Coordinates of C-alpha atoms and ligand atoms in Angstrom, one line a residue:
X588 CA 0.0 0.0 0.0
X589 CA 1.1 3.8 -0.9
X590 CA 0.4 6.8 0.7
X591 CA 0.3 10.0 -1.3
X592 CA 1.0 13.5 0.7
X593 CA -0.5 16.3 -1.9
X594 CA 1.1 19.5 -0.9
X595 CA -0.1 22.9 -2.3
X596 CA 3.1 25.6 -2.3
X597 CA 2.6 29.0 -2.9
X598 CA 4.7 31.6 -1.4
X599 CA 6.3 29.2 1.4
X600 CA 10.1 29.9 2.0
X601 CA 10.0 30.8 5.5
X602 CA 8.6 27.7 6.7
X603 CA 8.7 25.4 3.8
X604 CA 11.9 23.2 4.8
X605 CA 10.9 22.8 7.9
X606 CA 7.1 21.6 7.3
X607 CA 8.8 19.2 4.7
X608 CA 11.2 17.9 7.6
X609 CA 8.3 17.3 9.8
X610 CA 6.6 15.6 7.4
X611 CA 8.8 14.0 6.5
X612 CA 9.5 12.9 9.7
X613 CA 6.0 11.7 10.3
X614 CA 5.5 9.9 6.9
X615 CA 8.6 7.8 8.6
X616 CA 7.0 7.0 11.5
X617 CA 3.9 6.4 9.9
X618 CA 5.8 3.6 7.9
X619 CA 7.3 2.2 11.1
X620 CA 3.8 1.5 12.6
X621 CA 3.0 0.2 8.8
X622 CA 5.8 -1.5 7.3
X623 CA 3.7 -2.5 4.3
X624 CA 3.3 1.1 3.6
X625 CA 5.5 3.1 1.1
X626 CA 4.8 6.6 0.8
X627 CA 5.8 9.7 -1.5
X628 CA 4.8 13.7 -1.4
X629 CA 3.6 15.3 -4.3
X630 CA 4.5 19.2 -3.9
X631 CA 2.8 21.2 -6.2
X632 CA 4.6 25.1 -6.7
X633 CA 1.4 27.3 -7.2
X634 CA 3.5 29.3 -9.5
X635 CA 5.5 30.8 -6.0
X636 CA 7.9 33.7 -6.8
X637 CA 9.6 33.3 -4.0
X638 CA 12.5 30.6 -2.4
X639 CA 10.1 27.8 -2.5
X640 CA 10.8 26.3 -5.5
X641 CA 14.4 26.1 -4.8
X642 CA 14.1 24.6 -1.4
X643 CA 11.6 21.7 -2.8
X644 CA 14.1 21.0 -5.7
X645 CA 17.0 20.5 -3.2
X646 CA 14.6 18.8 -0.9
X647 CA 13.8 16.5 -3.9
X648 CA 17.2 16.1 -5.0
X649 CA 17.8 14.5 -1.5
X650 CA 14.7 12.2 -1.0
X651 CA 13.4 10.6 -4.0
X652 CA 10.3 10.5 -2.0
X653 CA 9.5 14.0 -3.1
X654 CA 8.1 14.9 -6.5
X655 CA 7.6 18.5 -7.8
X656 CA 4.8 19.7 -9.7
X657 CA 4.9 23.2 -11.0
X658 CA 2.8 26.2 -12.4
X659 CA 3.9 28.7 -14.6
X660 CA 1.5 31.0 -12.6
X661 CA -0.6 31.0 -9.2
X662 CA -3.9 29.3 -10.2
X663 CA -5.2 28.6 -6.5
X664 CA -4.9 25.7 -4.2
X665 CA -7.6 24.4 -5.5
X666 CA -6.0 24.0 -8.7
X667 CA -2.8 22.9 -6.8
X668 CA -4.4 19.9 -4.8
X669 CA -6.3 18.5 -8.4
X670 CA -3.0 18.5 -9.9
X671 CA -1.3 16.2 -7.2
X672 CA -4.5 14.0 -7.5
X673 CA -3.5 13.9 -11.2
X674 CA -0.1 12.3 -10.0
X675 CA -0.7 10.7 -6.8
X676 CA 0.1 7.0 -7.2
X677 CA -1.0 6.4 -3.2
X678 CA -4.0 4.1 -2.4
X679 CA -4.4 6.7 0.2
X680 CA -4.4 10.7 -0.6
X681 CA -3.3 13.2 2.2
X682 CA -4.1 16.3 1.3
X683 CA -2.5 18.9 4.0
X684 CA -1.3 22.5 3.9
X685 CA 2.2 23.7 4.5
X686 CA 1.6 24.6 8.2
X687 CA 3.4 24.7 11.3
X688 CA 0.5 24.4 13.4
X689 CA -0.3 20.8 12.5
X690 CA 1.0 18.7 15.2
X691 CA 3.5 15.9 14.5
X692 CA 2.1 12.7 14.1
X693 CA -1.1 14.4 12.2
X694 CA -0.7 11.9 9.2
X695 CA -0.2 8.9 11.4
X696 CA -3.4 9.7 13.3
X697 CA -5.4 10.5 9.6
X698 CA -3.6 7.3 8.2
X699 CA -4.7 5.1 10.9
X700 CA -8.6 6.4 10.7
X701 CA -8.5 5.0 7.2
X702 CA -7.3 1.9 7.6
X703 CA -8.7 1.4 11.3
X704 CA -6.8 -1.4 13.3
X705 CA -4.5 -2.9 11.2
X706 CA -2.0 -5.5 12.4
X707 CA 1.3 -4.2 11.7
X708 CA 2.3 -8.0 9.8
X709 CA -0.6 -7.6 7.4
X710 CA -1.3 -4.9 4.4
X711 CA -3.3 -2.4 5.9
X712 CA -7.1 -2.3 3.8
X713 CA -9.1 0.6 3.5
X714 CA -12.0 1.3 6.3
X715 CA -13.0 4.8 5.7
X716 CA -12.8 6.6 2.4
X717 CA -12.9 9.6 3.5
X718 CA -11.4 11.8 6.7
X719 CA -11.9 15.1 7.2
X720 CA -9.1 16.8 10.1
X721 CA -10.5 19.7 11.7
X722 CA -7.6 21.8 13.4
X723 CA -10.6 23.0 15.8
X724 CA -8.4 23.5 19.4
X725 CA -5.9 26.0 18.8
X726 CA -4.4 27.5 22.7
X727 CA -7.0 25.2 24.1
X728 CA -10.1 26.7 23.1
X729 CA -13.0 25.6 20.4
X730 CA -12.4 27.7 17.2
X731 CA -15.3 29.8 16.5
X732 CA -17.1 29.6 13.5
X733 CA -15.8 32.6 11.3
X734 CA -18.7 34.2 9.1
X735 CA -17.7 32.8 5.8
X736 CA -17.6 29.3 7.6
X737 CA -21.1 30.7 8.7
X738 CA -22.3 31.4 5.3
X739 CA -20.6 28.5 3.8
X740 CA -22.8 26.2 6.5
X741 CA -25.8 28.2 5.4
X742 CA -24.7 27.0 1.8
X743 CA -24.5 23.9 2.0
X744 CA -28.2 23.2 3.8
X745 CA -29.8 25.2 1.2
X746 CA -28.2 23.1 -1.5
X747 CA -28.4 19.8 -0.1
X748 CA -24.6 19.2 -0.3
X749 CA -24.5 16.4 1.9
X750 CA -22.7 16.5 5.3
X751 CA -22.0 18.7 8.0
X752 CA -20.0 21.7 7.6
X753 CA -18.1 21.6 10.5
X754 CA -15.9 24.7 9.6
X755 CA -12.9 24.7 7.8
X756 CA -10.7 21.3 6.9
X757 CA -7.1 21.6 7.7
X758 CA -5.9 17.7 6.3
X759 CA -8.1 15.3 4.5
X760 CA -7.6 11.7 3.5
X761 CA -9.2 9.8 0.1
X762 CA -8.8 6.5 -0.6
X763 CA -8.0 6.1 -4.5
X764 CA -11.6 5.1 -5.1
X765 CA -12.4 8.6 -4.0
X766 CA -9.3 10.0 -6.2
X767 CA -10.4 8.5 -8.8
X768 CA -14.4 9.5 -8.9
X769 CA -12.9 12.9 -8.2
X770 CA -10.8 12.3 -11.4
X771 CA -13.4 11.1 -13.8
X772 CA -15.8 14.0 -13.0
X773 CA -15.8 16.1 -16.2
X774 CA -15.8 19.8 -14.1
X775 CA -13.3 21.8 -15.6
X776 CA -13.5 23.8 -12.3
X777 CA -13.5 21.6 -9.5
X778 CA -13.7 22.5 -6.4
X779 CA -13.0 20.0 -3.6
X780 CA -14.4 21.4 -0.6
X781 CA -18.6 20.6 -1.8
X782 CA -17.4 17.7 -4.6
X783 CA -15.4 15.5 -2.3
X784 CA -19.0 15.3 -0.2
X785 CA -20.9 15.0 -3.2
X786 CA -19.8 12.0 -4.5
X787 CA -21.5 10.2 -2.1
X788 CA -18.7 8.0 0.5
X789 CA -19.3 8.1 4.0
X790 CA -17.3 10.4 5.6
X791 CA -15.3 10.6 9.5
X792 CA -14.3 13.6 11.1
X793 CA -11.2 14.0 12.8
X794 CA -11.0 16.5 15.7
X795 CA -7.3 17.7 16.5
X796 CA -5.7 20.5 18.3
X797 CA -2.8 22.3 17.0
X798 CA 0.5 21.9 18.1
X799 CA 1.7 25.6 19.1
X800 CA -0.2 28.3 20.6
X801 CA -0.8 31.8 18.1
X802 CA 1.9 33.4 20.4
X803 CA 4.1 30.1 20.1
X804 CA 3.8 30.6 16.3
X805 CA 4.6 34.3 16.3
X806 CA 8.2 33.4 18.0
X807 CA 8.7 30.3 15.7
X808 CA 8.2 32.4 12.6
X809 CA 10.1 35.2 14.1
X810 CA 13.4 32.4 14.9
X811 CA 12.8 31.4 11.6
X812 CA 13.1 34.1 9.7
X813 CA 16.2 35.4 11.7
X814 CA 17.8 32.3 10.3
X815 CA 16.7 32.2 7.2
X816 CA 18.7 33.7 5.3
X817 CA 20.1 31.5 2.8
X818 CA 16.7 30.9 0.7
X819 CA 15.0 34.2 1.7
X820 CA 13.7 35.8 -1.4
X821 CA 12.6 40.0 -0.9
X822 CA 9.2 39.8 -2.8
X823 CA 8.4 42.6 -5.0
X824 CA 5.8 44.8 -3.9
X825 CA 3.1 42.8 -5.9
X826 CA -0.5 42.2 -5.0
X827 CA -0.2 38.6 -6.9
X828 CA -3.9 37.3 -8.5
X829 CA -5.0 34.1 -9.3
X830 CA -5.2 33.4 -12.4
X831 CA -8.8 33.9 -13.6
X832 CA -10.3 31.7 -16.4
X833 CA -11.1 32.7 -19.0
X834 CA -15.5 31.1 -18.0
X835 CA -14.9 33.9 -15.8
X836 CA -14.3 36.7 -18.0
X837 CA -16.9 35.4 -20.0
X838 CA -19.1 35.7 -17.2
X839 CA -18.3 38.9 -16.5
X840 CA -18.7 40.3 -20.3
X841 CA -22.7 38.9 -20.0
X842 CA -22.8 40.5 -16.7
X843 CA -21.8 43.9 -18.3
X844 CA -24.0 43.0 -21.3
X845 CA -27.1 42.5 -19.1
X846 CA -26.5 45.5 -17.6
X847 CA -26.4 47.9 -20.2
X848 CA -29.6 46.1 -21.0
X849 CA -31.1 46.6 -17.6
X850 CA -30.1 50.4 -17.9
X851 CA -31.3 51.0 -21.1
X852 CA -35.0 49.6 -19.7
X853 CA -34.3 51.8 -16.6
X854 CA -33.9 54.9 -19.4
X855 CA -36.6 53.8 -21.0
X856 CA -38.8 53.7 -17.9
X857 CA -37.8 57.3 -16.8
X858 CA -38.4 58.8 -20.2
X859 CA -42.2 57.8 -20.5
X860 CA -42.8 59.3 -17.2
X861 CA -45.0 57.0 -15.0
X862 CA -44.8 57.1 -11.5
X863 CA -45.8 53.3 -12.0
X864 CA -42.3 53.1 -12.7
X865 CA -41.3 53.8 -9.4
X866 CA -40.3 50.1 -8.8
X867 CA -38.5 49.9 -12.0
X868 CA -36.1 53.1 -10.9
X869 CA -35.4 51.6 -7.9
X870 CA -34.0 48.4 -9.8
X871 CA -32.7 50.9 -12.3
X872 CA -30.5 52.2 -9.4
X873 CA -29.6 49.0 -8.2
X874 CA -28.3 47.9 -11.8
X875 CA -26.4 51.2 -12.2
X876 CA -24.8 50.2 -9.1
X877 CA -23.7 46.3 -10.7
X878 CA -23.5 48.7 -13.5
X879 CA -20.4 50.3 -12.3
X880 CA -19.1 47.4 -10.5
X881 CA -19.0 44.9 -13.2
X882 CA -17.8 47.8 -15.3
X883 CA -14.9 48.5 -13.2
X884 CA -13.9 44.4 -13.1
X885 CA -14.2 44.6 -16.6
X886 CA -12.2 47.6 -17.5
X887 CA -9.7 45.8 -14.7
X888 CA -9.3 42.7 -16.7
X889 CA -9.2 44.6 -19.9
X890 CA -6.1 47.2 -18.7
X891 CA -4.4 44.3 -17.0
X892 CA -4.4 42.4 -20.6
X893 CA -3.5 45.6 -22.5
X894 CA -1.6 47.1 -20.2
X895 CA 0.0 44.6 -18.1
X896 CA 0.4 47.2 -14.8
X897 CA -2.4 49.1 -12.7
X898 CA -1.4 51.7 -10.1
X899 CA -3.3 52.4 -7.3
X900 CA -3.2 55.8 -6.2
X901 CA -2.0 56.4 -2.8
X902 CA -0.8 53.0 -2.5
X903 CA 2.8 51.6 -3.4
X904 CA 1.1 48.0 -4.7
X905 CA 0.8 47.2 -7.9
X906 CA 0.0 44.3 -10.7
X907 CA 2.6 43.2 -12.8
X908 CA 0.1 41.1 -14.8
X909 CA 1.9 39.9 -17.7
X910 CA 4.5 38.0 -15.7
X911 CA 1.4 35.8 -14.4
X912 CA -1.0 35.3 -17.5
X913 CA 2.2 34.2 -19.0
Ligands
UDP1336 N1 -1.8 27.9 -1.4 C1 -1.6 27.7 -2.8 N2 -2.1 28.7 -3.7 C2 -2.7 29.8 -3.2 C3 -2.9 30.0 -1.9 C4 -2.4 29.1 -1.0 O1 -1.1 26.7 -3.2 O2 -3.1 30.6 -4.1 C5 -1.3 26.9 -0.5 C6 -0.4 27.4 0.6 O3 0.9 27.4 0.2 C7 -0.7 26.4 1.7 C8 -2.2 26.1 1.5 O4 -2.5 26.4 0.1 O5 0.1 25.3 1.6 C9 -3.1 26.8 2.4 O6 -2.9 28.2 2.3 P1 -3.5 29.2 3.3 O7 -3.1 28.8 4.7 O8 -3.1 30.5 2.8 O9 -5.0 29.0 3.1 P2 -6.1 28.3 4.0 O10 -5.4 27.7 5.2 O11 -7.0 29.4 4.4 O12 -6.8 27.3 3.1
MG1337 MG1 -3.8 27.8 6.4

């Protein structure tokens, strides 16, 4: 049996080597407790501008565990993790971020809710296709619900996506049957967090607490950034974007079309001169308002084509677009 550790990268130098360590490290011990397991990480470089993909050649160079994926630009984790499912050879797939406040032994404790008791003689077989880790204990207390978990909840009832939404999954595990339904589903846009529920395998919850409290992670990140000089990489003063598709610049044109259309009625309205079209203002108002919204993403995507750059005034940031798109 193989284990698969899918690991989206963007923008990770200062704590990249050592998450990779301590995975590393655990992925060993998870293979003591299972010597019929063999394991591998898929890294996959979200297109990071940064150290990162230095440190996970090296770091590939010297365990032929690792494999690197990368993006010629930042398309989004989601992206990132259906791209190690593309080439993920494990009968079970960890996804997990890079994050120093999973504890160690996190995919031990996810393995072993797959495969339940195994005896460590015998091949471990699959119990649980799917295991969702919730990180929900971080300096002892419950994590709150944030509002876009809130909404996200909300979402999910009045959709019927099936399941719970606990809040927000820090590691997940998929057997390969779930890989590959996940694969064979013809979305161009996948995205995990609803599809991984919809395709209809039960599913366990993990609860887990994180290793380090916030202020113990402040002091970690501050140690390691004192001594990180070999890999650090100044970053440009760029807001980067993911990559849009181009569905939603399409979208976006037939929002901008629909609008004009909407004002044009509004126009339309106001010129005959009924107060019966009182209603029909107020919606004309409201679509001036999308009006000038949509507009404003438009013209956006349009200057950041033609143009490549976009100033903001008062503010030092900047996109530099061309050197993503391309
Ligand atoms: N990540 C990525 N592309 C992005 C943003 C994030 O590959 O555009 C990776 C990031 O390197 C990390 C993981 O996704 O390994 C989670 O990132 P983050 O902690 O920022 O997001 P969240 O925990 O909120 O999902
Ligand atoms: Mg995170």
């Amino acid at each position: 049996m193989k284990v698969s550790l899918i690991l989206p990268v963007y923008n990770e130098q200062l704590v990249l080597e050592e998450v990779l360590a301590r995975y590393v490290k655990d992925l060993k011990q998870l293979k003591s407790a299972f010597p019929k397991v063999s394991y591998e990480i898929v890294a996959v470089n979200d297109g990071s501008n940064d150290a990162s993909s230095e440190i996970l050649n090296k770091y590939a160079a010297l365990n032929k565990c690792i494999r690197v994926v990368n993006f010629d630009g930042r398309f989004g984790k989601q992206a990132a993790q259906i791209a190690g499912f593309e080439y993920a050879k494990g009968d079970v797939v960890i996804l997990a971020d890079v994050d120093l406040l999973n504890p160690e032994g996190i995919l031990s404790t996810i393995f072993s809710r797959v495969v339940g008791e195994a005896s460590n003689e015998s091949e471990p077989k699959i119990q649980q296709n799917i295991v969702y880790g919730y990180r929900e204990f971080i300096d002892g207390e419950r994590h709150k619900q944030t509002f876009s978990e809130k909404m996200t909840n909300f979402a999910t009832k009045v959709f019927g996506i099936d399941g719970n939404f606990v809040g927000k999954v820090n590691i997940s595990a998929f057997s390969r049957d779930v890989v590959d339904v996940l694969k064979a589903l013809p979305e161009r846009n996948k995205y995990m967090r609803t599809m991984d529920r919809w395709v209809g395998f039960e599913i366990d919850t993990l609860i887990y607490a994180s290793e380090y409290s916030k202020a113990e992670i402040e002091k970690k990140v501050q140690e390691l950034k004192s001594r990180h000089s070999a890999y650090a990489v100044e970053l440009a003063p760029r807001r980067d974007k993911v990559r849009e598709n181009s569905e939603t610049k399409l979208y976006s044109l037939a929002f901008l079309v629909c609008s004009f259309f909407a004002l044009f009625m509004f126009i339309a309205g106001v010129i005959s001169g009924k107060l019966d079209f009182a209603i029909i203002m107020l919606l004309g108002i409201l679509y001036v308002a999308l009006l000038m919204v949509s507009g404003m993403f438009y013209l956006r995507s349009v200057l950041l084509k033609r143009v490549g750059v976009i100033y903001y005034w008062g503010k030092k940031s900047f996109y530099n677009i061309k050197s993503i798109l391309n």
